[in-house]
Short mmCIF file of C-alpha atoms and ligand atoms in Angstrom, two decimals:
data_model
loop_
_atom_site.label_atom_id
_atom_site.label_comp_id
_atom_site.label_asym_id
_atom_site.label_seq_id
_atom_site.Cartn_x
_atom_site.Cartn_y
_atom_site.Cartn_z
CA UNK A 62 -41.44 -11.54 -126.50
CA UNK A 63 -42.34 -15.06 -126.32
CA UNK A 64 -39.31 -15.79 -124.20
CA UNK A 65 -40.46 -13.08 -121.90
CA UNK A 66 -43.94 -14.34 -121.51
CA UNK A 67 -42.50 -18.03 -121.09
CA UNK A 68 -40.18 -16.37 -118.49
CA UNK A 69 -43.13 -14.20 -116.62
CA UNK A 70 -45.83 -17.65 -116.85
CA UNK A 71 -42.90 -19.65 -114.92
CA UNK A 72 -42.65 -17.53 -112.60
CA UNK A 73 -46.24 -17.35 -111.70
CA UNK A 74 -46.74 -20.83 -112.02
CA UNK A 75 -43.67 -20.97 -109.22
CA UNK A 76 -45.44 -18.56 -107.53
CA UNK A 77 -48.62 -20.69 -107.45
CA UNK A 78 -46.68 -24.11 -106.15
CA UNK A 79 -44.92 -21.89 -103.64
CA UNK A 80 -48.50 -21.07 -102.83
CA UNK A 81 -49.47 -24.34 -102.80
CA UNK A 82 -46.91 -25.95 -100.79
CA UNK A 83 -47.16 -23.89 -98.08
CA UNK A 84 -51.41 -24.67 -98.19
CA UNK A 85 -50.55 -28.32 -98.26
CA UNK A 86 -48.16 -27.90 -94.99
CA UNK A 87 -51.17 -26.07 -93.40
CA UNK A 88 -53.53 -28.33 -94.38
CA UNK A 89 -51.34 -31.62 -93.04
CA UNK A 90 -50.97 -29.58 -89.81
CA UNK A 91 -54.75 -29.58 -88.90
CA UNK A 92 -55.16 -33.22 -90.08
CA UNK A 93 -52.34 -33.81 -87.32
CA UNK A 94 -53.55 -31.99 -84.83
CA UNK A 95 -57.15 -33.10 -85.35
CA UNK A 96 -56.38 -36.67 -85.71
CA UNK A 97 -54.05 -36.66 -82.48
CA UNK A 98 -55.15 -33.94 -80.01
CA UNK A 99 -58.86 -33.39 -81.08
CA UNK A 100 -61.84 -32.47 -78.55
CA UNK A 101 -64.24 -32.69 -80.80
CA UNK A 102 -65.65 -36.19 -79.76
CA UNK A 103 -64.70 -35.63 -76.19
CA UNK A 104 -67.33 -32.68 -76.69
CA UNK A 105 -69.95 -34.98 -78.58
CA UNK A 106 -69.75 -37.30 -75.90
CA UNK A 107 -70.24 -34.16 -73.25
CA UNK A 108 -73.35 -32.69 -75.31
CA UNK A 109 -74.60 -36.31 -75.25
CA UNK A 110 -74.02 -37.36 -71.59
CA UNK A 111 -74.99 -34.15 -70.43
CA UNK A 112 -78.02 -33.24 -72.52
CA UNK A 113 -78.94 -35.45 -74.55
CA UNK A 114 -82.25 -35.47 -77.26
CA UNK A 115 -82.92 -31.74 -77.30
CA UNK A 116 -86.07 -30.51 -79.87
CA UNK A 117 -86.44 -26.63 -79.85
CA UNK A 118 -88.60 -25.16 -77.07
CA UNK A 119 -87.30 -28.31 -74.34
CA UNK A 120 -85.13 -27.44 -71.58
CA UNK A 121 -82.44 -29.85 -72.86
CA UNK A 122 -82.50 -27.51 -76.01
CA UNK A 123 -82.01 -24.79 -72.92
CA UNK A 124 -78.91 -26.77 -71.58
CA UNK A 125 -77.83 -27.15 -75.30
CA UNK A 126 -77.25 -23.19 -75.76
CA UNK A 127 -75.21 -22.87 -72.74
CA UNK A 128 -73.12 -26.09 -73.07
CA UNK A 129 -72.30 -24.34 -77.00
CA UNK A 130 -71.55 -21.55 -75.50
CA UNK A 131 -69.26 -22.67 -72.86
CA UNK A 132 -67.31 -25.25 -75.47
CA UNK A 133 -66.80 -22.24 -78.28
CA UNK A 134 -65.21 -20.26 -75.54
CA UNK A 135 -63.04 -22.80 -74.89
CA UNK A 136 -62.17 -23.65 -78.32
CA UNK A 137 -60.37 -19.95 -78.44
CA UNK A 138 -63.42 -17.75 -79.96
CA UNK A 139 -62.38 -13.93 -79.97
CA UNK A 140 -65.86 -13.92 -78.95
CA UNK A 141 -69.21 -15.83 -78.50
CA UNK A 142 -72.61 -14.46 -78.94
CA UNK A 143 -76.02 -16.03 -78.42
CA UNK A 144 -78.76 -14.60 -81.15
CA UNK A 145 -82.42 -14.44 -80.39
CA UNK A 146 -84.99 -17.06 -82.20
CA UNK A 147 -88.35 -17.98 -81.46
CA UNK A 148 -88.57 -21.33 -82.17
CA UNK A 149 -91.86 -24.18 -82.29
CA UNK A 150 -92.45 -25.88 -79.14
CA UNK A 151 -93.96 -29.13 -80.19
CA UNK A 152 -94.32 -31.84 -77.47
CA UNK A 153 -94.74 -35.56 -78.05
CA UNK A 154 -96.53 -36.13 -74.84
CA UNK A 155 -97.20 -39.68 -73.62
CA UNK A 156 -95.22 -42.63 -75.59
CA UNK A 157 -97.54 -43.04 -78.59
CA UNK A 158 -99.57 -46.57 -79.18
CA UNK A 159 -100.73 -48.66 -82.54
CA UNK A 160 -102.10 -51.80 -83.32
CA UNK A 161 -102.87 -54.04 -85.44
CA UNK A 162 -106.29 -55.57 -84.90
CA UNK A 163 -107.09 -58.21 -87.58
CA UNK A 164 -110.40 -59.94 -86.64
CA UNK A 165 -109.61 -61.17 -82.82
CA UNK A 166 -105.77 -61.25 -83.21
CA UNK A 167 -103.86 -58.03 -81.85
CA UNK A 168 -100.49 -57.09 -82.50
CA UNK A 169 -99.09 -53.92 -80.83
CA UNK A 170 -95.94 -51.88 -82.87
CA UNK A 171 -93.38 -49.80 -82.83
CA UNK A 172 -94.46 -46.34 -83.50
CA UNK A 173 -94.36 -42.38 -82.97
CA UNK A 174 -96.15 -39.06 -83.91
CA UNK A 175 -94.01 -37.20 -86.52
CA UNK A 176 -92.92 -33.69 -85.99
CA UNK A 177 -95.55 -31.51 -85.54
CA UNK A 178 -98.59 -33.55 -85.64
CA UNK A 179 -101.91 -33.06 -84.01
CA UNK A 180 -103.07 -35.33 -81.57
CA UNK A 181 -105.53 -38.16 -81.64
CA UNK A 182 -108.78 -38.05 -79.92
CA UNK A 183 -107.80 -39.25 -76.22
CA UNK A 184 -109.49 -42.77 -76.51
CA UNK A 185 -107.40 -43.08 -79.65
CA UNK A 186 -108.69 -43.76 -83.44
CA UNK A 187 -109.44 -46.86 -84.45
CA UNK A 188 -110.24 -47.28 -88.58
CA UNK A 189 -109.50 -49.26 -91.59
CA UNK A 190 -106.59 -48.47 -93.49
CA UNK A 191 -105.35 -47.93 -97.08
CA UNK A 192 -102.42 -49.16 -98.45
CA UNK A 193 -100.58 -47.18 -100.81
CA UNK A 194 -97.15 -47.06 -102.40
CA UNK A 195 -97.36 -43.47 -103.83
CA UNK A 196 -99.22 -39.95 -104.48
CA UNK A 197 -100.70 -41.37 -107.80
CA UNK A 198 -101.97 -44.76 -106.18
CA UNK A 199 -103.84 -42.19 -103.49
CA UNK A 200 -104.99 -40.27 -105.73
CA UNK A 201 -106.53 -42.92 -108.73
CA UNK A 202 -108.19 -44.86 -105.01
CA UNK A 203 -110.11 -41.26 -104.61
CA UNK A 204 -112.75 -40.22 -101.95
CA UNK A 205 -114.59 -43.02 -102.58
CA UNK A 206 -112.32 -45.67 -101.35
CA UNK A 207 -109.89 -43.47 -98.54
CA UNK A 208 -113.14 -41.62 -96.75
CA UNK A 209 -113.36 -42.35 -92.83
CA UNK A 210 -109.56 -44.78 -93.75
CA UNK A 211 -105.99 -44.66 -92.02
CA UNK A 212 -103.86 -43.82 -94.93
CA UNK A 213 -100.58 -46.56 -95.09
CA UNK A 214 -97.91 -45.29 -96.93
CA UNK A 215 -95.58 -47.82 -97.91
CA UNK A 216 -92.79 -46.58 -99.79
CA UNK A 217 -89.71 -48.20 -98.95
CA UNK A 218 -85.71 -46.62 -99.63
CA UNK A 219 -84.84 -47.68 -103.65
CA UNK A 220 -82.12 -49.40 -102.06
CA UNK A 221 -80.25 -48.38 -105.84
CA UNK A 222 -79.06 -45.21 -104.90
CA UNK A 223 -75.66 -45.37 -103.80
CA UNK A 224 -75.90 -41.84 -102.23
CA UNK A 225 -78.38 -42.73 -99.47
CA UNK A 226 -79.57 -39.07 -99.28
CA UNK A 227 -81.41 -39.15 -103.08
CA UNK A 228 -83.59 -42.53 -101.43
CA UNK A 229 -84.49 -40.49 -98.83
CA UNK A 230 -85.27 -37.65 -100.91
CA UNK A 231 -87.35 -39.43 -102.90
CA UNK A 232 -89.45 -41.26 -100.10
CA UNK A 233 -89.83 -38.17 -97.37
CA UNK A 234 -92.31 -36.55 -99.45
CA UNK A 235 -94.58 -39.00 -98.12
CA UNK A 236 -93.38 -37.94 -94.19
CA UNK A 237 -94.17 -34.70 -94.87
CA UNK A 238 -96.63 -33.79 -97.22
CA UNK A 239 -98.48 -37.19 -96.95
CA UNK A 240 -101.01 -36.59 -93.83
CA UNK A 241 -102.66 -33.43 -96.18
CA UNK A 242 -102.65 -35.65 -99.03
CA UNK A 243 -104.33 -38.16 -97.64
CA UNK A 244 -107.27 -35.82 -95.58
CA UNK A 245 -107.45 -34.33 -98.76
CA UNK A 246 -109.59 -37.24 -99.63
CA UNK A 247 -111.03 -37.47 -95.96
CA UNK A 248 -108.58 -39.76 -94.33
CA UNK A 249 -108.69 -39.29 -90.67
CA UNK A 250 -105.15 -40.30 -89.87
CA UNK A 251 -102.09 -40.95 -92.18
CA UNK A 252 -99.33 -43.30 -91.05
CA UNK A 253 -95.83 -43.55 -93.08
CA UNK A 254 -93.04 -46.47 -92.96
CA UNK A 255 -90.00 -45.20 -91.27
CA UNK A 256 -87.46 -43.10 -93.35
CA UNK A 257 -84.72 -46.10 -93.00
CA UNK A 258 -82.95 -48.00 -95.40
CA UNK A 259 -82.75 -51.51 -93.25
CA UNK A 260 -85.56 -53.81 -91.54
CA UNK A 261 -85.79 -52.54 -88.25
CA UNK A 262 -87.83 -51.84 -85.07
CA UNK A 263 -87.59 -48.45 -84.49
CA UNK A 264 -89.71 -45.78 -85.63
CA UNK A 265 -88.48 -42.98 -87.53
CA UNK A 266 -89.51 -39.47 -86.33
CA UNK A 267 -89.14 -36.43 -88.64
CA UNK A 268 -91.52 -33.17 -89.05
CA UNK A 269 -94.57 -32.93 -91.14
CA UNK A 270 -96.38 -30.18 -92.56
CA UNK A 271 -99.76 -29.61 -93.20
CA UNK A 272 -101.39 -27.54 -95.94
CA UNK A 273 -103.63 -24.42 -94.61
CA UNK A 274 -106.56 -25.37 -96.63
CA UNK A 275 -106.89 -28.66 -96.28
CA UNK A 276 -108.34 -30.83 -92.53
CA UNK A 277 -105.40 -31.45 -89.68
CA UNK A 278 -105.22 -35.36 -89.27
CA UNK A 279 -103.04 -37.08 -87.01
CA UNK A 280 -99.84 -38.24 -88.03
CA UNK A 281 -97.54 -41.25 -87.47
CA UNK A 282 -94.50 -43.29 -88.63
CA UNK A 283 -94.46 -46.92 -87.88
CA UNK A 284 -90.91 -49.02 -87.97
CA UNK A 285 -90.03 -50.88 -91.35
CA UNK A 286 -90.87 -54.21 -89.98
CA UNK A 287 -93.74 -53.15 -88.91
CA UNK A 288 -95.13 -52.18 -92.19
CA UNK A 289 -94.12 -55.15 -93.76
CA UNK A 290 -96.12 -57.17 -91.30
CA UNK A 291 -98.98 -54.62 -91.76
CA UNK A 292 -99.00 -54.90 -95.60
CA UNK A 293 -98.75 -58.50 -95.29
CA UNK A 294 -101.77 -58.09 -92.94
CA UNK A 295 -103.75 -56.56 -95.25
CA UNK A 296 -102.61 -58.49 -98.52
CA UNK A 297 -104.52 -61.54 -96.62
CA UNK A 298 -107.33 -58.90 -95.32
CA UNK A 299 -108.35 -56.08 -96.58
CA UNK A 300 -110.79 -55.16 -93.49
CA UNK A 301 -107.92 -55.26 -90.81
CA UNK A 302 -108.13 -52.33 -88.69
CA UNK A 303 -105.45 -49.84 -87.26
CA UNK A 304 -105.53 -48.09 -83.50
CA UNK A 305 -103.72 -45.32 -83.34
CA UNK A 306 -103.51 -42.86 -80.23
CA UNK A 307 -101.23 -40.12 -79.62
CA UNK A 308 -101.13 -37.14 -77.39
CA UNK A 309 -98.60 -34.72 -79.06
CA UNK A 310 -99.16 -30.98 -78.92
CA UNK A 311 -97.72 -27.58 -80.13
CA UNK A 312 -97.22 -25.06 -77.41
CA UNK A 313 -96.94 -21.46 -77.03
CA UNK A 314 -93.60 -20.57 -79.07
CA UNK A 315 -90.26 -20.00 -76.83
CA UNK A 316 -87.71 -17.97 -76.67
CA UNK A 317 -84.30 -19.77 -77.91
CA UNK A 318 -80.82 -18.73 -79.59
CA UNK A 319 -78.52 -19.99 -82.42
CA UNK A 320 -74.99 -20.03 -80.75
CA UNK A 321 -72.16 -18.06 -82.58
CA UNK A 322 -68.16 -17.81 -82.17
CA UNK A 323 -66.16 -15.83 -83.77
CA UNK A 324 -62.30 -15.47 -85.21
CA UNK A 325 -61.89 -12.15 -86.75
CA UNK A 326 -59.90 -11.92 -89.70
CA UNK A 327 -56.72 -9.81 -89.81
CA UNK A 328 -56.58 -8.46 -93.19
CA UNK A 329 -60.31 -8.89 -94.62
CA UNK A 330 -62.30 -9.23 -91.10
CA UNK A 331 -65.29 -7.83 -93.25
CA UNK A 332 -65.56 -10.98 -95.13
CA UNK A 333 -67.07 -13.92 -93.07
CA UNK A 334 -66.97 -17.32 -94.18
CA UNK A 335 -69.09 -20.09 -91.65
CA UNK A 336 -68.60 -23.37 -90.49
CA UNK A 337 -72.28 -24.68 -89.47
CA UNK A 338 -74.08 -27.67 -88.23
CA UNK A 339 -77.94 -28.02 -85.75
CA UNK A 340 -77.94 -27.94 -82.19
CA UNK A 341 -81.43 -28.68 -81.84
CA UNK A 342 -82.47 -32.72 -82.35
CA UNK A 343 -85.28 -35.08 -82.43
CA UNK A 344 -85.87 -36.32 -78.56
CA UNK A 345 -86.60 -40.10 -79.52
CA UNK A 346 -82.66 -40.58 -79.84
CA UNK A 347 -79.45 -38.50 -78.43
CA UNK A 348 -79.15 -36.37 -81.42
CA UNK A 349 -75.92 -37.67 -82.19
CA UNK A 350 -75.09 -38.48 -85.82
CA UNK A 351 -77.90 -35.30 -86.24
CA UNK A 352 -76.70 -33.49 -85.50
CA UNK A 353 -74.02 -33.18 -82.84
CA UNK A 354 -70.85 -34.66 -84.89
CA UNK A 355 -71.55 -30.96 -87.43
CA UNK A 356 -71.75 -28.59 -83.97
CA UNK A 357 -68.58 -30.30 -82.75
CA UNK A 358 -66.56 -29.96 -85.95
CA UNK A 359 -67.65 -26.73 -86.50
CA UNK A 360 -66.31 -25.77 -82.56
CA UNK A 361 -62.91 -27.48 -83.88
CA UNK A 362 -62.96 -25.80 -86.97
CA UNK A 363 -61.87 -22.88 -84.29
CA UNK A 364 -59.49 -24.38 -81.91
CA UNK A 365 -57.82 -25.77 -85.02
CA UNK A 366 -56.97 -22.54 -86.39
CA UNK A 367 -56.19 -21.43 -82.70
CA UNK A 368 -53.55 -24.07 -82.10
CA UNK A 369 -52.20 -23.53 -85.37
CA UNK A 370 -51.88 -20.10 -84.43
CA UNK A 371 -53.13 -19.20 -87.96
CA UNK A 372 -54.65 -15.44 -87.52
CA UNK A 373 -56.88 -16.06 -90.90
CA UNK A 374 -57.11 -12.88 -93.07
CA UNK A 375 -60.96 -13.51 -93.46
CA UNK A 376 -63.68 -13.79 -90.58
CA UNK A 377 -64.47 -17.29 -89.81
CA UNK A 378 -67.49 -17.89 -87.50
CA UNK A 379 -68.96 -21.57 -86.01
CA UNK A 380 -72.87 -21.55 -85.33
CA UNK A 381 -74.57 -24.05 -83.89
CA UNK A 382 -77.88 -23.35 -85.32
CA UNK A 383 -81.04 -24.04 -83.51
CA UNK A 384 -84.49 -25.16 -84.83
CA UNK A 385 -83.03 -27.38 -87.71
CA UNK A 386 -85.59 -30.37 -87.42
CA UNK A 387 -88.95 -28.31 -87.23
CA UNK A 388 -89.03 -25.00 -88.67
CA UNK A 389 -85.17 -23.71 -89.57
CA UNK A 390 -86.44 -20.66 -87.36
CA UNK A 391 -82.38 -20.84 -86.56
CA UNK A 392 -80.96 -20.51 -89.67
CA UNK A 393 -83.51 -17.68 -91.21
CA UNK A 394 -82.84 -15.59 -88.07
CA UNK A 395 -79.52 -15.50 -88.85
CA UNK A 396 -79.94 -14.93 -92.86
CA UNK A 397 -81.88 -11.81 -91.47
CA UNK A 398 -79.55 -10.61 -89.14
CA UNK A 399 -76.72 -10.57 -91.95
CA UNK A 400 -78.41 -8.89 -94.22
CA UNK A 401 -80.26 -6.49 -91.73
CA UNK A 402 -76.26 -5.68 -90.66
CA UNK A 403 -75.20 -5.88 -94.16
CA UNK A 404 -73.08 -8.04 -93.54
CA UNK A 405 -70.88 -9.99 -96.36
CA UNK A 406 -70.74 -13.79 -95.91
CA UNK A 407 -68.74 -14.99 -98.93
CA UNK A 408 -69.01 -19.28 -97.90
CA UNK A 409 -71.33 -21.02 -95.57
CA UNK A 410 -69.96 -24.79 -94.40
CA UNK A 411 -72.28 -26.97 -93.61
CA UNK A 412 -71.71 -30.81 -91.69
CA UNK A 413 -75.31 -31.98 -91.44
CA UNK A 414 -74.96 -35.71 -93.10
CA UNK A 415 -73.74 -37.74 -90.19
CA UNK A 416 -70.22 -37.11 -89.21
CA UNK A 417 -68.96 -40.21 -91.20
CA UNK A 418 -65.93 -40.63 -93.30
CA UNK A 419 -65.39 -37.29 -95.46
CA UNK A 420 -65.53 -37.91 -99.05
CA UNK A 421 -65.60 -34.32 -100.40
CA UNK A 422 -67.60 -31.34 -100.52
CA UNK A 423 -70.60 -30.18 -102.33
CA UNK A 424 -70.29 -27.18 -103.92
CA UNK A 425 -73.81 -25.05 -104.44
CA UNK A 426 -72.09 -21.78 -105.95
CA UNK A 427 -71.93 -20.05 -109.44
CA UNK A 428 -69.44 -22.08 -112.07
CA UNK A 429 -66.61 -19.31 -111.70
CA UNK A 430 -66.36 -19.82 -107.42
CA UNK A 431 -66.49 -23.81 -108.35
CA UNK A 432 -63.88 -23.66 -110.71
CA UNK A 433 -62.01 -21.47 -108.29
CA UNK A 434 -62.53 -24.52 -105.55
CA UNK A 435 -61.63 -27.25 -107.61
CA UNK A 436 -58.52 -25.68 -108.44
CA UNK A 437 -57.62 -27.38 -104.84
CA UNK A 438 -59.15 -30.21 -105.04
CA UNK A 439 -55.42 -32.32 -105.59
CA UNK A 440 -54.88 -30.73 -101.80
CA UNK A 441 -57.62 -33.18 -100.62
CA UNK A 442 -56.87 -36.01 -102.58
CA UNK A 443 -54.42 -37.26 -100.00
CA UNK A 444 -57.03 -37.75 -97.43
CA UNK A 445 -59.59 -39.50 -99.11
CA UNK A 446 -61.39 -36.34 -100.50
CA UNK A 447 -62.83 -36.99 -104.10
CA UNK A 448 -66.53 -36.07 -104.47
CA UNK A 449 -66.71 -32.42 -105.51
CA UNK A 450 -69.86 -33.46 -107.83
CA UNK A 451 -72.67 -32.32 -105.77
CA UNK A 452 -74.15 -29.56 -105.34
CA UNK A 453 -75.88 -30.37 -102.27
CA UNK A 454 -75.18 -27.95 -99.15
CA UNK A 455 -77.41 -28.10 -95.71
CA UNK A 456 -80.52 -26.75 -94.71
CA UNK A 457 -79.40 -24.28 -91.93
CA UNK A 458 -77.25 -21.97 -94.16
CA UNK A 459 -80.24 -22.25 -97.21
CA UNK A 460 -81.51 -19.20 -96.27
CA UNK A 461 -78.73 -17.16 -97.33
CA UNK A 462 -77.73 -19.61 -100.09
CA UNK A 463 -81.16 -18.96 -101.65
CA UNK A 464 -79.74 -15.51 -101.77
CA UNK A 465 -76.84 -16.39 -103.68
CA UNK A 466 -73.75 -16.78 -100.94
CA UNK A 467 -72.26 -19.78 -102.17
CA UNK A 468 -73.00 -22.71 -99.91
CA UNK A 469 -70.88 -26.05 -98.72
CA UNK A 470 -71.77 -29.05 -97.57
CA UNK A 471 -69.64 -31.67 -96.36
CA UNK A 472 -70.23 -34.91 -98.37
CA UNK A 473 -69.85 -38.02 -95.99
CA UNK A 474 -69.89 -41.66 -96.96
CA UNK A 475 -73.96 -41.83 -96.33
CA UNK A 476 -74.50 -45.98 -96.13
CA UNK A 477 -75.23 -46.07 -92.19
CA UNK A 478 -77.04 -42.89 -91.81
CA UNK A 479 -80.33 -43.75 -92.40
CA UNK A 480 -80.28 -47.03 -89.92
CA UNK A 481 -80.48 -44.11 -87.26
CA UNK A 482 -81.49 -40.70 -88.35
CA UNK A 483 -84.42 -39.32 -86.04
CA UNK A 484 -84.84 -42.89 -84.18
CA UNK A 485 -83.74 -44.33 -80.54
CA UNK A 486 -80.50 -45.77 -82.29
CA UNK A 487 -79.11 -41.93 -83.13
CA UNK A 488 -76.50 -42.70 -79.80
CA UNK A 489 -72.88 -41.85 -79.49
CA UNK A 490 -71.33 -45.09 -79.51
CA UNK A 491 -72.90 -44.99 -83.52
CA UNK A 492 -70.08 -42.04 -84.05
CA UNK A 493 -66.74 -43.22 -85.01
CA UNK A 494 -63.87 -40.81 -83.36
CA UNK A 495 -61.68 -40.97 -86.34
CA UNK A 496 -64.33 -40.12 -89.04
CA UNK A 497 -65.54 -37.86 -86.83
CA UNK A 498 -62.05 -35.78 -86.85
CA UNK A 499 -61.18 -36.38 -90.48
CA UNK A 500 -64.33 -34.23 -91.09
CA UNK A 501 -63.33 -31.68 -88.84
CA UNK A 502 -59.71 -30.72 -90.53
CA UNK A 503 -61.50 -31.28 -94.18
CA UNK A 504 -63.78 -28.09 -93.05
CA UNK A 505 -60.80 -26.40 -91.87
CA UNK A 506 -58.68 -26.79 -94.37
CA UNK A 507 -61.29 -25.56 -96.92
CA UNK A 508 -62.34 -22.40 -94.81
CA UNK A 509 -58.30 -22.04 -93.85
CA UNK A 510 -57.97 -21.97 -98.16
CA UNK A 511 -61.29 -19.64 -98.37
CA UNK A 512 -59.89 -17.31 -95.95
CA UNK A 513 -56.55 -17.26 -97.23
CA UNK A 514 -57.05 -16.94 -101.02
CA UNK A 515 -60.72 -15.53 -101.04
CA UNK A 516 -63.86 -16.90 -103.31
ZN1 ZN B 225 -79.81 -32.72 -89.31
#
C-alpha cells in the first residue's frame, strides 16, 4: 500500500515537472521573442509622436481610441471592439499663473490647476496663505486662523519608503481631498506641493475631488522647489501673500470608448482572463510612463501569444481603458458590461506603475488562488521576478476586483516614477526599451500559466 502510494505520488510529481518544463520552455519563448522582436516600444513611441498628452473628452484622447484600435488589430486580435463610456471633459484652459508677493518683491512659479478644479475669478485671487503639514495641523489652526487664507499644504514624500507608491499614498490625500478640507474652514483656494519624490520645477497635476456639502475652491499644485522657497517665505513672514489665477473648466460630458482585443480560448473560451493598462493621460506631459508603457504591453501580451502560435485554452483580452486619471468612467463601464453579459473573468492584469524593471506581481485574490500562483513563482525567478508580497493591483480593473475577481498588478522597481508622474517630464525618452519588454513577457507568461492551468 505504501509502495503503491509512493509509486502513484512519483508519478504525479513527474507529471507536474513534465508540466513544468514545458511552462518554463513557453515562458523563455516570449522572453525571446519580446526581448528581440518586440513592437511594443516602437508602438509607445507611435502613441507618443502621434498623439501625445490625451485627458478624456480631448481630441487626442479621440486619436488615442483609433490608434488602439488600429495597433490591437495588428497585434493578431481575433477581434477588436470599441465599448461606449461617457467620460469628464475637464479643460485646463490658459497656462495657469502664481506668485509669490512678499512686501514689494515678486517671484512668479511653477504651477497648475489639479484635475478637476474650478476656476479662479478671471483677475485671479490674491490672499494670505496657511502653511500646513497635515489634516490635524488644519484642523487645531480652525476658522479662526484659515478664514479668507490660501491653504499651503506642505507634505513632502517620507523619502523612507522603499516602495515609492506607499509615500505617495500617504501624501495624495492632501491632492485630493485637501481643497474641501481646507474651505471647510473658509479657505478660498488650497494649493498642494507636487506629488514627487525629488526637488524639482515642475508641477505635478493629478485629480481632486470635492465633497458635495462643503464650498468649491480653486485648486492648485505648485513644484517642490517652489514650496520650499514658499515655506521659507513665510518662515521669515507670515503676511506674504499668494496670486493665484486659473481658468480651468468642466464641460458637457463626451462620448468616448475603452478599446478591447480579443484571443478566444480553445478549450475554456468562457473564461476570460485580462491584460489592462489607461489610455487616457494627464495633458501637461506625453502620458508616457502613465500610462502608455501598460497599453503597449498589454497589445504585446497578444502578438506574443500570436507568434508563439499558442491557441490559449482560456479567453485572454487587452483593454486599453479610458478615463483612468479623472473618474475610472473606463474601467466601471466595463465591470458593468461583464456582469450585465454575465460574463466570467477569472484574472484581471494590470501594468499601471511605470513600465520599469518587473520585479513581480501583486496578487489581490483569496489565499487558495495565491497559493495556487505562487506555486510558479520559481518560473519567474530566472528573470528577476521576486516580489509576490503585495497585494496591490490597479485602479482600472478595481471595479470588478471589488467584486471579488482576483486582481494583478505588475510590481515594477518604483524609484524614478514619481520624478515624472502627471508632470511635463512624463516623455518617452524616460521609458527604457528593455524594461519596457521584460514587463511585457512577465504578463504573458502569467496569463499564458492562467490560461493554461486555470485559477
Ligand atoms: Zn496611471
Amino acid at each position: 500500500m505504501i509502495k503503491r502510494f509512493f509509486l502513484l505520488s512519483l508519478f504525479i510529481s513527474t507529471l507536474r515537472v513534465g508540466a513544468q518544463e514545458k511552462d518554463s520552455v513557453t515562458i523563455k519563448t516570449f522572453f525571446n521573442e519580446a526581448l528581440t522582436n518586440s513592437v511594443a516600444y516602437r508602438n509607445l513611441e507611435q502613441l507618443i509622436s502621434t498623439v501625445g498628452g490625451r485627458l478624456s473628452g480631448s481630441p487626442e484622447a479621440a486619436k488615442a481610441v483609433e490608434w488602439a484600435k488600429d495597433a490591437m488589430k495588428k497585434a493578431g486580435a481575433d477581434s477588436v471592439w470599441l465599448q461606449e463610456v461617457w467620460v469628464p471633459h475637464w479643460v485646463r484652459g490658459e497656462k495657469e499663473q502664481a506668485t509669490i508677493i512678499n512686501g514689494s518683491t515678486k517671484k512668479d512659479i511653477p504651477v497648475c490647476a489639479l484635475g478637476m478644479s474650478i476656476a479662479t475669478p478671471p483677475e485671479g485671487i490674491t490672499a494670505e496663505l496657511i502653511e500646513v503639514k497635515n489634516f490635524d495641523e488644519l484642523k487645531s489652526l480652525g476658522e479662526e486662523k484659515i478664514k479668507g487664507k490660501i491653504v499651503f499644504y506642505n507634505h513632502p514624500f517620507d523619502q523612507t519608503f522603499i516602495n515609492t507608491f506607499e509615500a505617495y499614498g500617504e501624501a495624495g490625500k492632501y491632492r485630493w481631498a485637501g481643497p474641501s478640507e481646507a474651505a471647510r474652514y473658509g479657505a478660498v483656494a488650497s494649493i498642494v506641493r507636487s506629488m514627487s519624490i525629488d526637488m524639482d520645477d515642475f508641477p505635478h497635476t493629478g485629480s481632486m475631488g470635492y465633497n458635495d456639502s462643503l464650498p468649491k475652491i480653486p485648486a492648485a499644485a505648485i513644484s517642490t522647489n517652489a514650496a520650499e522657497l514658499l515655506s521659507s517665505h513665510l518662515k521669515r513672514n507670515p503676511h506674504v501673500k499668494f496670486f493665484l489665477k486659473q481658468s480651468c473648466q468642466t464641460l458637457d460630458s463626451m462620448l468616448s470608448y475603452n478599446v478591447i482585443g480579443e484571443i478566444k480560448g480553445s478549450t475554456h473560451p468562457e473564461e476570460i482572463i485580462v491584460a489592462g493598462g489607461h489610455l487616457d493621460s494627464w495633458e501637461t506631459g506625453k502620458g508616457a510612463t502613465d500610462d502608455g508603457t501598460g497599453v503597449v504591453q498589454s497589445i504585446e501580451v497578444l502578438r506574443l501569444f500570436k507568434v508563439a502560435g499558442i491557441k490559449p485554452d482560456r479567453t485572454i483580452r487587452a483593454i486599453a481603458f479610458m478615463n483612468e486619471e479623472n473618474g475610472l468612467k473606463g474601467g466601471k463601464k466595463y465591470a458593468e458590461v461583464a456582469e450585465r453579459k454575465n460574463e466570467n473573468h477569472i484574472a484581471l492584469v494590470e501594468s499601471d506603475a511605470g513600465g520599469f524593471t518587473p520585479h513581480g506581481f501583486g496578487l489581490n485574490m483569496t489565499p487558495e488562488k495565491r497559493e495556487k500562483i505562487l506555486q510558479w513563482k520559481n518560473l519567474f525567478l530566472p528573470y528577476g521576478l521576486w516580489n509576490w508580497d503585495s497585494d496591490g493591483d490597479g485602479a482600472d480593473i478595481s471595479p470588478l476586483t471589488k467584486k471579488g475577481v482576483p486582481g494583478i498588478g505588475l510590481v515594477v522597481d518604483s524609484q524614478r516614477y514619481f520624478n515624472l508622474h502627471h508632470a511635463a517630464s512624463d516623455t518617452f525618452d524616460k521609458v527604457s526599451r528593455r524594461e519596457l519588454e521584460l514587463g511585457a513577457a512577465s504578463m504573458a507568461a502569467l496569463i499564458y500559466l492562467i490560461s493554461a492551468h486555470g485559477l
